[in-house]
Short mmCIF file of C-alpha atoms in Angstrom, two decimals:
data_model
loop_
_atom_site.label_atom_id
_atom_site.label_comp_id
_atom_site.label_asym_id
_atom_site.label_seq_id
_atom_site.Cartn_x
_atom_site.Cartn_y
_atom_site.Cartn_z
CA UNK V 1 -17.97 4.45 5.47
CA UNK V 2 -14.76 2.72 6.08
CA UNK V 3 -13.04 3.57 8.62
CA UNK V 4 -9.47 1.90 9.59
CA UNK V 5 -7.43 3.45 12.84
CA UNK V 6 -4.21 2.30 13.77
CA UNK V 7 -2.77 2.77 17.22
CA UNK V 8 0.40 1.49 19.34
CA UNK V 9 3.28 2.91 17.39
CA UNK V 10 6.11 4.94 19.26
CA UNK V 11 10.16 4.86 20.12
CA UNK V 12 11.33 1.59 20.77
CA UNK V 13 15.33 0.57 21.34
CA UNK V 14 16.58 -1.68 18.57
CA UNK V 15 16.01 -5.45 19.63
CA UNK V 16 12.15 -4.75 21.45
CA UNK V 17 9.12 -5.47 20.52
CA UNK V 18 5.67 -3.86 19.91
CA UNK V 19 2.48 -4.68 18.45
CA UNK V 20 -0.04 -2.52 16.54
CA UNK V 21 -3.11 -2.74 16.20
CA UNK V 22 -5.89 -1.43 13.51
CA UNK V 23 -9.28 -1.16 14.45
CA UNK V 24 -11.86 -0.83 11.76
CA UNK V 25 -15.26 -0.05 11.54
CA UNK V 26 -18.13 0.61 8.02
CA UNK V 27 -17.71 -2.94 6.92
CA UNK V 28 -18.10 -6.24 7.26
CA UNK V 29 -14.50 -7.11 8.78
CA UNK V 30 -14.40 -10.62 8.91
CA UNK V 31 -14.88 -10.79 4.81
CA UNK V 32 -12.22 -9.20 3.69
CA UNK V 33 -7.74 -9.55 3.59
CA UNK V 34 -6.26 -7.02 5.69
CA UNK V 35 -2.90 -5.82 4.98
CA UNK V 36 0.45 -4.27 6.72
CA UNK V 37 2.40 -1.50 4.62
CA UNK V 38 5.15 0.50 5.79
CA UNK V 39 6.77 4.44 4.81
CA UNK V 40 10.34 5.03 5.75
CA UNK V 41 10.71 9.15 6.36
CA UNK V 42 11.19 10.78 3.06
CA UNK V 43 10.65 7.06 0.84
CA UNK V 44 8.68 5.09 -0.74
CA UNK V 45 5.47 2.75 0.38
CA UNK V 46 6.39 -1.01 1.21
CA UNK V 47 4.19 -3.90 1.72
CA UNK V 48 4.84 -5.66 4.75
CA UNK V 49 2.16 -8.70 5.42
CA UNK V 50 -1.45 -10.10 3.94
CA UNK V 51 -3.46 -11.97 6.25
CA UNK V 52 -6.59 -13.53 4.46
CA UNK V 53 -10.48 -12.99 6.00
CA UNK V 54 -10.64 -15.77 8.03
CA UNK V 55 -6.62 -15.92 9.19
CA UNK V 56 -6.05 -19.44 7.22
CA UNK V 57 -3.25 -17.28 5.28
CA UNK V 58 -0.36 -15.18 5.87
CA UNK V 59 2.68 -13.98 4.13
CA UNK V 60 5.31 -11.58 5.00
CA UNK V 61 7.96 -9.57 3.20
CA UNK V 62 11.34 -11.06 3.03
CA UNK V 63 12.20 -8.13 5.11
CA UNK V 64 10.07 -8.74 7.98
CA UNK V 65 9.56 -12.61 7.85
CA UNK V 66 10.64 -14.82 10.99
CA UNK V 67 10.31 -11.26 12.86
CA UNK V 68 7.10 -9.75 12.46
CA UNK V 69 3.71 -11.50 12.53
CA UNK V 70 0.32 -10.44 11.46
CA UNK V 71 -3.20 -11.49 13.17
CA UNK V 72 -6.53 -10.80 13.48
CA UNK V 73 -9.49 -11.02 15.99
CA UNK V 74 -12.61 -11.15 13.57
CA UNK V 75 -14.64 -10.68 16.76
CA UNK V 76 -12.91 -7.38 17.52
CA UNK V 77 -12.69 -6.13 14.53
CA UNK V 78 -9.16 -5.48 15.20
CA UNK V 79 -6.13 -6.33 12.97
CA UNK V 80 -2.48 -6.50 14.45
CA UNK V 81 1.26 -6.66 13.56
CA UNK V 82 3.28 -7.94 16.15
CA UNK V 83 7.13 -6.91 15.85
CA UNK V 84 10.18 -8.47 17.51
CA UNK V 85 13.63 -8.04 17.18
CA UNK V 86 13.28 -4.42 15.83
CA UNK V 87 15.64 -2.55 13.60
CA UNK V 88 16.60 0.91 12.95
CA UNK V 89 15.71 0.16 9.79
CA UNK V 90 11.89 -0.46 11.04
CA UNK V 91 11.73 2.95 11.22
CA UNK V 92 8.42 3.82 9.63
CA UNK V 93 5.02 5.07 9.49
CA UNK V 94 2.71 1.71 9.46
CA UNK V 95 -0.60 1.61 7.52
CA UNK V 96 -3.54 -1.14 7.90
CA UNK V 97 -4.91 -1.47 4.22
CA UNK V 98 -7.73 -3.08 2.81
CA UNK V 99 -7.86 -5.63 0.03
CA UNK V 100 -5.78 -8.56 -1.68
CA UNK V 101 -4.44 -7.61 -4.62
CA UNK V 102 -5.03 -4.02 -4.05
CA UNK V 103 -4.92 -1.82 -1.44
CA UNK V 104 -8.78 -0.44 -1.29
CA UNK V 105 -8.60 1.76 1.73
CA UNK V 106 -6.13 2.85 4.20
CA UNK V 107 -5.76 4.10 7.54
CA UNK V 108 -4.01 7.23 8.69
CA UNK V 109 -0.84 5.54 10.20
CA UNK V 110 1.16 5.44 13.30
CA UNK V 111 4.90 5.45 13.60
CA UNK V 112 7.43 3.39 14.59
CA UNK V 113 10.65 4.84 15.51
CA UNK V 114 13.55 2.48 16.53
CA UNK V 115 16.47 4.04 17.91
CA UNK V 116 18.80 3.78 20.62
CA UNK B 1 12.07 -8.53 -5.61
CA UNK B 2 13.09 -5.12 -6.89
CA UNK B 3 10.74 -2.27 -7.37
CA UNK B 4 9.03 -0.90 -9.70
CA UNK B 5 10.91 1.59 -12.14
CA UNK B 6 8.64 5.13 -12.23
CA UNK B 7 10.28 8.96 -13.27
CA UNK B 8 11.39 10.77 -9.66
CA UNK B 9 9.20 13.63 -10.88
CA UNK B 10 7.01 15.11 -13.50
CA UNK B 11 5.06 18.35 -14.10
CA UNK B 12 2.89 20.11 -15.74
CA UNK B 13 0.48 23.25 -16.17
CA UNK B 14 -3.60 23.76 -15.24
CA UNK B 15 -5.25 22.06 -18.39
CA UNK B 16 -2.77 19.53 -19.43
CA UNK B 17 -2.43 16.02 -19.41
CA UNK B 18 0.51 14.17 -18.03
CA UNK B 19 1.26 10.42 -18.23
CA UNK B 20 3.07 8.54 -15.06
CA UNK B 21 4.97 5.44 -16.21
CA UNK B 22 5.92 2.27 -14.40
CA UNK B 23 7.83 -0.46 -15.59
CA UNK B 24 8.54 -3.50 -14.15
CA UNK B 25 9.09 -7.02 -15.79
CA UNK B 26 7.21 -10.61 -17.16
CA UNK B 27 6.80 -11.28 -13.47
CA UNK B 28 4.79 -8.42 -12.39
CA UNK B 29 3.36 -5.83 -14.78
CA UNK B 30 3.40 -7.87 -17.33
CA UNK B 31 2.22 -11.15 -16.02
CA UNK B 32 -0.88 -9.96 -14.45
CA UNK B 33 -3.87 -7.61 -15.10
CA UNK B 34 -3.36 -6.29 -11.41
CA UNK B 35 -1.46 -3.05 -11.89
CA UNK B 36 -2.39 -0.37 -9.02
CA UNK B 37 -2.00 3.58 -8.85
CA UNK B 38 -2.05 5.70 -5.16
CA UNK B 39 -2.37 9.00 -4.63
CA UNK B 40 -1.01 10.70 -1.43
CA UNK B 41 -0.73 14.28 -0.41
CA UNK B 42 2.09 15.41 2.08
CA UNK B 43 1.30 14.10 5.36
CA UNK B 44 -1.72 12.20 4.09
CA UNK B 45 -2.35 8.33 3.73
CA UNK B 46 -2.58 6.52 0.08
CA UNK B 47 -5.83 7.14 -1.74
CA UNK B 48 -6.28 4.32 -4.77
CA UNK B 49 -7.08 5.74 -7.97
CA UNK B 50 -6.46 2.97 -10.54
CA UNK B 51 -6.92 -0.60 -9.68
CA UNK B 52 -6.33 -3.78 -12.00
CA UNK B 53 -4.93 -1.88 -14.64
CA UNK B 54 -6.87 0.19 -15.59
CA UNK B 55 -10.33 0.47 -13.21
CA UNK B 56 -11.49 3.74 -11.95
CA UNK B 57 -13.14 2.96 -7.83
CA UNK B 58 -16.22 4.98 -7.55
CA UNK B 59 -15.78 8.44 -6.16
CA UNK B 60 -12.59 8.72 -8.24
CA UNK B 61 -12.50 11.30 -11.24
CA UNK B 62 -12.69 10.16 -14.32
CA UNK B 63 -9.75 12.94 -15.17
CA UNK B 64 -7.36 10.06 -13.95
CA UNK B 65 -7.00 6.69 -16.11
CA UNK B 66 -4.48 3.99 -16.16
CA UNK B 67 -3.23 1.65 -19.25
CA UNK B 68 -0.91 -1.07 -19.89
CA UNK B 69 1.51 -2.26 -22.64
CA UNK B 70 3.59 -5.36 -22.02
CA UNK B 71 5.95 -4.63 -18.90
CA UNK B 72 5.05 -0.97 -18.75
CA UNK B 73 1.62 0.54 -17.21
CA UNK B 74 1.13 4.09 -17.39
CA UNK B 75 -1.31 6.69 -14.98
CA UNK B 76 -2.86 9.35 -17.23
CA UNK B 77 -4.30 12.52 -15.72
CA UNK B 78 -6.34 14.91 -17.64
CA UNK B 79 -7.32 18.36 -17.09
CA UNK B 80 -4.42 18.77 -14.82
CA UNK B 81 -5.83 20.67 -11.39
CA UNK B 82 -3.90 22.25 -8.72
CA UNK B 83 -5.22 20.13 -6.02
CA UNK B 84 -3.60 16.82 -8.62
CA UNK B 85 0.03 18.25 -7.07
CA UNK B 86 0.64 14.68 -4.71
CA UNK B 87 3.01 11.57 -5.40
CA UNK B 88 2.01 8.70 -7.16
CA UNK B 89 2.80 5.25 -6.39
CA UNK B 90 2.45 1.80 -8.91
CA UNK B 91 1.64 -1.27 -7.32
CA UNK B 92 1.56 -4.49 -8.86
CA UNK B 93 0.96 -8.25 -7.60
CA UNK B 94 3.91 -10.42 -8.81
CA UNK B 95 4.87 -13.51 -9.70
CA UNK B 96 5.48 -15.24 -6.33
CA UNK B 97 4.70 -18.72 -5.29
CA UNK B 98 3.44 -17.50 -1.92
CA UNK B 99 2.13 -14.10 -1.99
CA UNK B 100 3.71 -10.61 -2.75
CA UNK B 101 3.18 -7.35 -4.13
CA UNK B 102 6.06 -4.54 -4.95
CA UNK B 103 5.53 -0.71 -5.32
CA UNK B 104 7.29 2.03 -7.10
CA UNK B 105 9.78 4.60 -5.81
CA UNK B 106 6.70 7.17 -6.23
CA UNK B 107 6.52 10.24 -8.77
CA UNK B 108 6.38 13.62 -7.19
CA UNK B 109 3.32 15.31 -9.94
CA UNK B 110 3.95 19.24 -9.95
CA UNK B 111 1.08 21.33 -11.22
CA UNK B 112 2.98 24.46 -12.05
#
């Protein structure tokens, strides 16, 4: 079955950087979109980033772009989000997702907390 | 882009049906047959239940359905259960010269 596991969340001062990661396993990786989304404590889901099978597209939320990048090592298996210049407002519980113009599966999470 | 518009909350009792809507405008919901629904219990990731409208992915009951009339899509649920109680997120693909996609503010479903 599918299986998508994100690691490398955690409390980061406002300004840093981290990158996540999103290992996944029951499929055939390097054929399918991979997606970012994003849960604020308490609100709504938020897409974040699309990066197509083979990597030869990306796009990015207004809110994230020029900060946050998404990649992927089809090799690995491994999907990741690289964050810079971190807000506050980052604050969130980050999914991996499945899909193009719908999520099809989803991982459990891991959260970022910014704060100083 | 701005979100999608769906009701904070709605309930109902074991049995029932309840309809979830979500309106949005000519360059989402109504532009595109690509209208999503999740499902996610406290603490829990997304689960989809409805994709493109109005498709049911395997393994998902067919209590749940999902419909569309011009700008507004709707998430019907029949033979309300107790384990239904979750919030429910719309998700459509929009009207974007690159790519992007824009949720709801999610619907808290109370089975009372």
């Amino acid at each position: 079955q599918v299986v998508l596991v994100e690691s490398g969340g955690g409390v980061v001062q406002p300004g840093r950087s981290l990158r996540l990661s999103c290992a996944a396993s029951g499929f055939t990786f390097s054929s399918f979109g991979m997606h970012w989304a994003r849960q604020a404590p308490g609100k709504g889901l938020e897409w974040v980033a699309i990066i197509w099978y083979d990597g030869s597209k990306k796009y990015y939320a207004d809110s994230v772009k020029d900060r946050f990048t998404i990649s992927r090592d089809n090799s690995k298996n491994t999907l990741y989000l690289q964050m810079n210049s971190l807000r506050v407002e980052d604050t969130a519980v980050y999914y991996c997702a499945r899909g193009y113009q719908h999520f099809q599966h989803w991982g459990q999470g891991t959260l970022v907390s910014v704060s100083s | 882009q701005s979100a999608l518009t769906q009701p904070a909350s709605v309930s109902g009792s074991p049995g029932q049906s309840i309809t979830i809507s979500c309106t949005g405008t000519s360059s989402d919901v109504g532009s595109y047959n690509l209208v999503s629904w999740y499902q996610q219990h406290p603490g829990k990731a997304p689960k989809v239940m409805i994709y493109e409208d109005n498709k049911r992915p395997s393994g998902v009951s067919n209590r749940f359905s999902g419909s569309k009339s011009g700008n507004t899509a709707s998430l019907t649920i029949s033979g309300l259960q107790a384990e239904d109680e979750a919030d429910y997120y719309c998700c459509s693909y929009t009207d974007s010269s690159t790519f992007d996609v824009v949720f709801g503010g999610g619907t808290r479903l109370t089975v009372l």
